[in-house]
Short mmCIF file of C-alpha atoms and ligand atoms in Angstrom, two decimals:
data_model
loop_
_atom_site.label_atom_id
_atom_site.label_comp_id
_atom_site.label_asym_id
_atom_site.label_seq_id
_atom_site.Cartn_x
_atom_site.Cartn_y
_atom_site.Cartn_z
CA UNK T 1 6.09 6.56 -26.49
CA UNK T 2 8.21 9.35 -24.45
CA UNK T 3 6.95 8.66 -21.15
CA UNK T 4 8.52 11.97 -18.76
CA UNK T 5 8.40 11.72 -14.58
CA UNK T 6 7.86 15.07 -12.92
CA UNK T 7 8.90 14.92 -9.73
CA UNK T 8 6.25 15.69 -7.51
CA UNK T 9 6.75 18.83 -4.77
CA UNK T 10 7.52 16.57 -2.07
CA UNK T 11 10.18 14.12 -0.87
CA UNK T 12 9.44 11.32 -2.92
CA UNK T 13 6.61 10.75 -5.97
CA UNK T 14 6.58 11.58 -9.38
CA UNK T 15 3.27 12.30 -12.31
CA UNK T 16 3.42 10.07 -14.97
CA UNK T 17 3.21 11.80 -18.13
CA UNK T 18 3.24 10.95 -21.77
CA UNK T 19 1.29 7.66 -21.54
CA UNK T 20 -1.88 7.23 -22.74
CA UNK T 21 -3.01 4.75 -20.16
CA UNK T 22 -6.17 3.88 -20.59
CA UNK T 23 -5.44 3.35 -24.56
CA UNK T 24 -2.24 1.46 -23.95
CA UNK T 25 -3.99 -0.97 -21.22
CA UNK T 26 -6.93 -1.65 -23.91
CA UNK T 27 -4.62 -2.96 -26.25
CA UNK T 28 -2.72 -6.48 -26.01
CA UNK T 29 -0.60 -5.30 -23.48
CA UNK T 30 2.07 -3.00 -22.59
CA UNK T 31 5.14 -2.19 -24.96
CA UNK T 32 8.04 -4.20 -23.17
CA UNK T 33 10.46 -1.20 -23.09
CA UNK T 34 7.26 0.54 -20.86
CA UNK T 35 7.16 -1.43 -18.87
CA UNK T 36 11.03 -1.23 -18.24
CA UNK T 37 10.68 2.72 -17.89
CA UNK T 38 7.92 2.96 -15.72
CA UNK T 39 9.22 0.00 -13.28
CA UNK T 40 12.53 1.80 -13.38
CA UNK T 41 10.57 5.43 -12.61
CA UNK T 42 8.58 3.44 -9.85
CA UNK T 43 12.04 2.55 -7.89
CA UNK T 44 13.71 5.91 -8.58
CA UNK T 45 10.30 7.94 -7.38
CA UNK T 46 8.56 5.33 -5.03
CA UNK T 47 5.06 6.74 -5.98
CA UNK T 48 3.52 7.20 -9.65
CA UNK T 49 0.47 9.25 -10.09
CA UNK T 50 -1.46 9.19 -13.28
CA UNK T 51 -3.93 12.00 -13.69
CA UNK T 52 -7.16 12.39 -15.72
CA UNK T 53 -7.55 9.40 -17.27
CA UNK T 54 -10.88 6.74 -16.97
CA UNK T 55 -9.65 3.81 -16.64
CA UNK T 56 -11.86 0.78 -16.83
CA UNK T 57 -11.48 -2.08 -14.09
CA UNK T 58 -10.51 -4.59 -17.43
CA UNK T 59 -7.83 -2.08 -18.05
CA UNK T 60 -6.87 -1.99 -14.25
CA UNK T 61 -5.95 -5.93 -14.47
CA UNK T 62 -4.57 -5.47 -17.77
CA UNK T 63 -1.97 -2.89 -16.32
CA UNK T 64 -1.84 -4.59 -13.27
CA UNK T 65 -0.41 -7.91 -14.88
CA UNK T 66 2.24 -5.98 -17.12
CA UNK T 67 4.04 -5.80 -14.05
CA UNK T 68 3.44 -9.41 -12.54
CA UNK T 69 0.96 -11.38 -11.14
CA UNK T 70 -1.97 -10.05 -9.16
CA UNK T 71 -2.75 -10.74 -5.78
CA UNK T 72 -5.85 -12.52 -4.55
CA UNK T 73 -7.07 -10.79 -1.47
CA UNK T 74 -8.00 -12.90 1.45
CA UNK T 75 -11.44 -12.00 1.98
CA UNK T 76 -13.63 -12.81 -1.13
CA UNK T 77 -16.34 -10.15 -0.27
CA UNK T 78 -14.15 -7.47 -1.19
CA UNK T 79 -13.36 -8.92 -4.73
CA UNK T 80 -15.13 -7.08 -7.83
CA UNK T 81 -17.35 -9.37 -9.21
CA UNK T 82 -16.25 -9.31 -12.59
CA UNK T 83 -12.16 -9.45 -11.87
CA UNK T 84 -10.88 -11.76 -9.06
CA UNK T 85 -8.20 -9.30 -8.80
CA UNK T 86 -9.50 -6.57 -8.40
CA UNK T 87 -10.57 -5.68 -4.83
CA UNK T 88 -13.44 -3.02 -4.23
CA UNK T 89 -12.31 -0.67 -1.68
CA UNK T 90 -15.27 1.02 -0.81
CA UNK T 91 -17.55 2.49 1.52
CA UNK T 92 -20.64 1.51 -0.26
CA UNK T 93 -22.48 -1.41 0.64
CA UNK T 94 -23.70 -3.91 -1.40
CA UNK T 95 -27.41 -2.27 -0.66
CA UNK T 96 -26.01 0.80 -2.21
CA UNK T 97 -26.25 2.81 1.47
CA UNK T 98 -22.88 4.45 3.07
CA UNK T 99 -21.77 2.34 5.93
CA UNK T 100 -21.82 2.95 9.24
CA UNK T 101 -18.54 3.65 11.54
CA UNK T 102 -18.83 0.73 13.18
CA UNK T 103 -19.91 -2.09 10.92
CA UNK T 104 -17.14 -4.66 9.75
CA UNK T 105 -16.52 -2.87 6.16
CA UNK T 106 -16.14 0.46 7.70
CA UNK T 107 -13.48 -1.03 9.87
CA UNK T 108 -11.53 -2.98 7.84
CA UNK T 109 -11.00 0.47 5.31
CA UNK T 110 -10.35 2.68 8.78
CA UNK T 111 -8.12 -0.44 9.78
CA UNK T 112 -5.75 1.27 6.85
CA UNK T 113 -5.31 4.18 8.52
CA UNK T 114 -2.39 2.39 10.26
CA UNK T 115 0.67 3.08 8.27
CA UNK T 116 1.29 0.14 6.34
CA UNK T 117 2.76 -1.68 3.25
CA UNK T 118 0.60 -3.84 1.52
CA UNK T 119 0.90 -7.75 1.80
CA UNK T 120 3.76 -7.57 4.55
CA UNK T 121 2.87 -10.53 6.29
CA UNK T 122 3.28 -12.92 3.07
CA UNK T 123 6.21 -15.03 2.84
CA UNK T 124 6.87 -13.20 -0.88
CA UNK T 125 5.28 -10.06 -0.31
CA UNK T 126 3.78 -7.62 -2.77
CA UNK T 127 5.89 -5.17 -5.54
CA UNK T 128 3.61 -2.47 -5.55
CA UNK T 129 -0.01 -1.32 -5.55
CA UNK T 130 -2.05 0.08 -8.19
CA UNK T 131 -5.06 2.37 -5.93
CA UNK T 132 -7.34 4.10 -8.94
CA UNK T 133 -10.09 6.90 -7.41
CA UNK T 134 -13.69 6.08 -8.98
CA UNK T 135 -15.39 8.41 -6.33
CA UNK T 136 -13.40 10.77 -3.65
CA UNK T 137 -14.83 12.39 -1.12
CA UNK T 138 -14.26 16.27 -1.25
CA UNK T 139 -12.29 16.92 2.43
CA UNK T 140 -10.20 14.21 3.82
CA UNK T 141 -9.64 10.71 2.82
CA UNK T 142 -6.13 11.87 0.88
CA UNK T 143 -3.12 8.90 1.28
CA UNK T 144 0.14 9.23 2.59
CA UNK T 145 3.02 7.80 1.56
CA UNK T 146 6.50 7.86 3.54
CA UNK T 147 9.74 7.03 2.30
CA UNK T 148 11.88 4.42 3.51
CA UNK T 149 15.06 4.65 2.01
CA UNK T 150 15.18 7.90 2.97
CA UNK T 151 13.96 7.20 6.83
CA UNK T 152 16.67 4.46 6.66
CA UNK T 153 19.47 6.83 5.33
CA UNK T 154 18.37 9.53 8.05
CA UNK T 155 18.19 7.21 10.82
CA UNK T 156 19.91 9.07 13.87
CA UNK T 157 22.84 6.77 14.95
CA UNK T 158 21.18 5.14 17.88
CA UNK T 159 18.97 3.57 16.09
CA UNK T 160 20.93 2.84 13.09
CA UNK T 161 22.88 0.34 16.05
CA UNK T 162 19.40 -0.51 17.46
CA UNK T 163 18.06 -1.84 13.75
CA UNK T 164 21.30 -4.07 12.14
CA UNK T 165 19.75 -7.32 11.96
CA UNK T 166 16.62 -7.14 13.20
CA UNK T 167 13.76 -9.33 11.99
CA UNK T 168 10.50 -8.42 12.29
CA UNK T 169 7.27 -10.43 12.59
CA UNK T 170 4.49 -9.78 10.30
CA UNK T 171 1.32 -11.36 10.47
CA UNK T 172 -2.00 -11.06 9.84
CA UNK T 173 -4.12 -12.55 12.52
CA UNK T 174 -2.27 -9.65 14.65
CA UNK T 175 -3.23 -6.55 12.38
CA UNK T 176 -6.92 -7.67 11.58
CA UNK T 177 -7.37 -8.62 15.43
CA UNK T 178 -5.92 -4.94 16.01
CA UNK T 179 -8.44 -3.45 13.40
CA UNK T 180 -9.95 -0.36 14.97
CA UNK T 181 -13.44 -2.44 16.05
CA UNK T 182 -14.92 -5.30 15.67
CA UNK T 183 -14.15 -7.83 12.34
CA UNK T 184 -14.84 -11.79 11.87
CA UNK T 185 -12.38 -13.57 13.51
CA UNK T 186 -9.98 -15.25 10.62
CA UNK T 187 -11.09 -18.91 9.98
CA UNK T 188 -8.71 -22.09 11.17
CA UNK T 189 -8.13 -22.10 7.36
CA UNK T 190 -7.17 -18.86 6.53
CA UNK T 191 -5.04 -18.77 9.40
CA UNK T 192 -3.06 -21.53 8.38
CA UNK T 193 -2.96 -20.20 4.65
CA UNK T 194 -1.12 -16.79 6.42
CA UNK T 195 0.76 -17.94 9.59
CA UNK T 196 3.23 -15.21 10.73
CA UNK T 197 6.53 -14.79 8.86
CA UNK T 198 10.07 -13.30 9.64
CA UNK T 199 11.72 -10.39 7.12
CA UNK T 200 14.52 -8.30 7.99
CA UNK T 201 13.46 -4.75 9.06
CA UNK T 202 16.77 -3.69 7.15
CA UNK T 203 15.81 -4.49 3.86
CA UNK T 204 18.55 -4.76 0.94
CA UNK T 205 17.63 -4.40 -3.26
CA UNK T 206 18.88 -5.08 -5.86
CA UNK T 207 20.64 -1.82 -6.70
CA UNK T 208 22.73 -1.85 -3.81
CA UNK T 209 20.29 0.12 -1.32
CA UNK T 210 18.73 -0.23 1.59
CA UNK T 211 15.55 1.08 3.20
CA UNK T 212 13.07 0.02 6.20
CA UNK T 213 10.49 -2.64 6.05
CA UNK T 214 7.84 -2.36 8.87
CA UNK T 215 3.90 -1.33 9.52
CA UNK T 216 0.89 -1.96 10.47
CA UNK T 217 1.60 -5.93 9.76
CA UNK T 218 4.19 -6.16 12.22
CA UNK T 219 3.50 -8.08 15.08
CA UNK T 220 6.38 -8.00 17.09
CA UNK T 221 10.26 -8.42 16.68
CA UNK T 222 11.86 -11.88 16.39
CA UNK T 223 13.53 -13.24 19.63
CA UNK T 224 12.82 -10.21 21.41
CA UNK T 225 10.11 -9.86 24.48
CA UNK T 226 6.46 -8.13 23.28
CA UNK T 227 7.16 -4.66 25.21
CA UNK T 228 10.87 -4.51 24.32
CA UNK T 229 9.92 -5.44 20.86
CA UNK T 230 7.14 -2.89 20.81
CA UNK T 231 9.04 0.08 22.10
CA UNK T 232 11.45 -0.56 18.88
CA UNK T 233 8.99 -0.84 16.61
CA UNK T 234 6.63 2.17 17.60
CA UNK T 235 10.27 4.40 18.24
CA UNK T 236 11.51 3.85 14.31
CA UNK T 237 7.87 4.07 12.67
CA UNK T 238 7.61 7.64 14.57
CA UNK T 239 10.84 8.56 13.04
CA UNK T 240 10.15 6.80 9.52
CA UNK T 241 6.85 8.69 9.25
CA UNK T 242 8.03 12.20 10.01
CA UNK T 243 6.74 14.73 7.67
CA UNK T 244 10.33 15.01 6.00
CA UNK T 245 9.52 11.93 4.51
CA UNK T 246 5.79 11.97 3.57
CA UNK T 247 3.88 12.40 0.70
CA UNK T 248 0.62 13.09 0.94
CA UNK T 249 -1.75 12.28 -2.07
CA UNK T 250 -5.16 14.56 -2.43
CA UNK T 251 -7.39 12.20 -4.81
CA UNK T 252 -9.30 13.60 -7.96
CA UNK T 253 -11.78 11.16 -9.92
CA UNK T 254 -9.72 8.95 -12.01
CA UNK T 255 -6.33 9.19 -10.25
CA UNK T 256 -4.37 6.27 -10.42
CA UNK T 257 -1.77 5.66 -7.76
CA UNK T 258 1.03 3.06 -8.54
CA UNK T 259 3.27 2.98 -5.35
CA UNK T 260 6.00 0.65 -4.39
CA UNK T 261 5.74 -1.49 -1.81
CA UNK T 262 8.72 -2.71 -1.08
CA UNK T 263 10.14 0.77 0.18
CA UNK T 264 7.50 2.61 1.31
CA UNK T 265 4.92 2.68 3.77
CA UNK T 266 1.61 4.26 3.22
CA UNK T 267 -1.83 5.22 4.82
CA UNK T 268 -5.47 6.40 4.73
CA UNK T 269 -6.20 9.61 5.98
CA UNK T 270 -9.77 9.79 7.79
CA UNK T 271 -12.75 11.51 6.25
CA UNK T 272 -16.52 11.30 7.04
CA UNK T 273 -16.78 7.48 6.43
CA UNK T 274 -20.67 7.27 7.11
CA UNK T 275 -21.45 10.34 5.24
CA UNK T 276 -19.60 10.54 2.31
CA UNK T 277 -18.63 8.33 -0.39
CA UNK T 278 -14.98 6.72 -1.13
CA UNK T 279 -14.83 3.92 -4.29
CA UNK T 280 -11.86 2.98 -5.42
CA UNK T 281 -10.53 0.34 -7.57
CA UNK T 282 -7.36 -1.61 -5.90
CA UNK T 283 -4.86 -4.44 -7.97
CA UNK T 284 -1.64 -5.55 -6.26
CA UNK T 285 1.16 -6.88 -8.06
CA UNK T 286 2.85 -9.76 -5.92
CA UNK T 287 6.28 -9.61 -5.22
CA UNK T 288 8.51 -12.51 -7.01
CA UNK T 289 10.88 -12.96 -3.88
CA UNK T 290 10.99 -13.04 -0.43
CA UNK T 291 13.07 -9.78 1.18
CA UNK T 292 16.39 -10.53 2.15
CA UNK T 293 18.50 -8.45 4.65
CA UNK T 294 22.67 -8.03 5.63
CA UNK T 295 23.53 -11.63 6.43
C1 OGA J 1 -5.02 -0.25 0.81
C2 OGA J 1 -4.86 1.06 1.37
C3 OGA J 1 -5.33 3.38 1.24
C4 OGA J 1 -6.41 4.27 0.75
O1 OGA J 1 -5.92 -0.48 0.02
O2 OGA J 1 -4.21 -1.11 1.14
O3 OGA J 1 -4.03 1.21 2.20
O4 OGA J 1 -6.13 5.46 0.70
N1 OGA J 1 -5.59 2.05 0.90
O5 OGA J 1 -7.49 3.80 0.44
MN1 MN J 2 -2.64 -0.53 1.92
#
């Protein structure tokens, strides 16, 4: 299979083409040397869009696993019924009726809105992300994605001084309490299943480069006081996110978004969440170790 990336018109991203992915994902599994090329296009590009293709949510987790093991998501009500793995982003309620604004689902998806990479605040966080479109609304609701190697590379020299070995805390009690409304508060047990962790904000891989790990997960900065800490956190996220380093994806039914999250960040862009409807089909690929940083 001669599997081509076209790099996208925009600082970072690339369109898969050249692999039948819905026929290769029905099969046994993915061709090893595939799998090589496409998690080798996913580190050069950051962002992998597959276009046109229905792709069934047993081929989702069959893709999915080619490139690790799935996540679980915390909260079971979001899990497809029929795959564990596979969690139902949608604004469709079980009743079949749009949500409204302000109810708990609707909250939790605007909640992603916040720029963000996916699974920060475990101890092994995720690889990447696998987002496929089932339904997209026709304005809005597109997903950014920034780059951090390139913020990190670009960082003016103040705060290239400011970040050297700095450890952020992720957690997430703090970015579901800081949802946009009103959620559940997290039970004693699944707060002690995700207490806070520590990873550098300078993170290092495996080629040699570096990039920025931060978002929506971060609580605060380790061994540093919560406005002090804030200020540096909310200072390098506006300059990581500036347009020079954003992609931003406009969905079409049956897009499937592969996107890496150990160097970028990414986020929701609003659209008309009680009027029109969103589905979309989410699998996340765990990470295998924990993110390590200039000792
Ligand atoms: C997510 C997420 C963005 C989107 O599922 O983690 O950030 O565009 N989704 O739905
Ligand atoms: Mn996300």
């Amino acid at each position: 299979m001669d599997i081509r990336f076209e790099p996208l018109d925009a600082p970072l991203g690339a369109q898969v083409v050249g692999l039948e992915i819905g026929a290769v994902a029905a099969g046994t599994g993915l061709d090893d040397g595939v799998v090589a090329a496409l998690g080798h296009g996913l580190v050069d590009h950051g962002v992998l869009v597959f276009r046109g293709e229905p792709i069934s949510p047993a081929q989702l987790v069959g893709l999915g696993r080619a490139f690790g093991e799935l996540e679980i998501l915390p909260e079971p009500e979001k899990r497809h019924p029929d795959h564990p793995e596979i969690f139902d982003l949608t604004n469709v309620r079980p009743d079949g009726d749009v949500v409204e604004r302000d109810e708990p689902q609707a909250v939790f998806l605007r909640g992603t809105e916040r720029w963000h990479t996916d699974s920060s605040f475990r101890a092994v966080p995720s690889l990447c992300t696998m987002l496929y479109a089932v339904e997209v609304p026709e304005r809005g609701g597109e997903t950014e994605f920034a780059d951090m190697y390139r913020a990190f590379e670009e960082l003016p020299p103040g705060l290239r001084d400011a970040v050297a070995g700095v450890r952020l805390v992720h957690s997430y009690a703090y970015s579901r309490a800081n949802n946009p409304g009103e959620l559940e508060p997290m039970s004693e047990e699944e707060l002690a299943r995700y207490p806070p962790v520590a990873h550098p904000l300078v993170r290092c891989h495996p080629d040699g480069r570096r990039s920025l790990y931060m978002g929506g997960h971060v609580a605060g900065v380790e061994g540093v006081g919560d406005e002090a800490g804030r200020e540096l956190i909310d200072q390098i996220l506006a300059h990581a996110t500036g347009e020079r380093f954003v992609y931003r994806h406009r969905w079409r039914a049956d897009d499937l978004v592969v996107w890496d999250n150990r160097s970028t960040l990414h986020r929701l862009r609003p659209y008309d969440i009680a009027g029109t409807r969103r589905v979309m089909r989410r699998v996340t690929v765990a990470g295998t170790e924990a993110p390590t940083g200039d000792s």
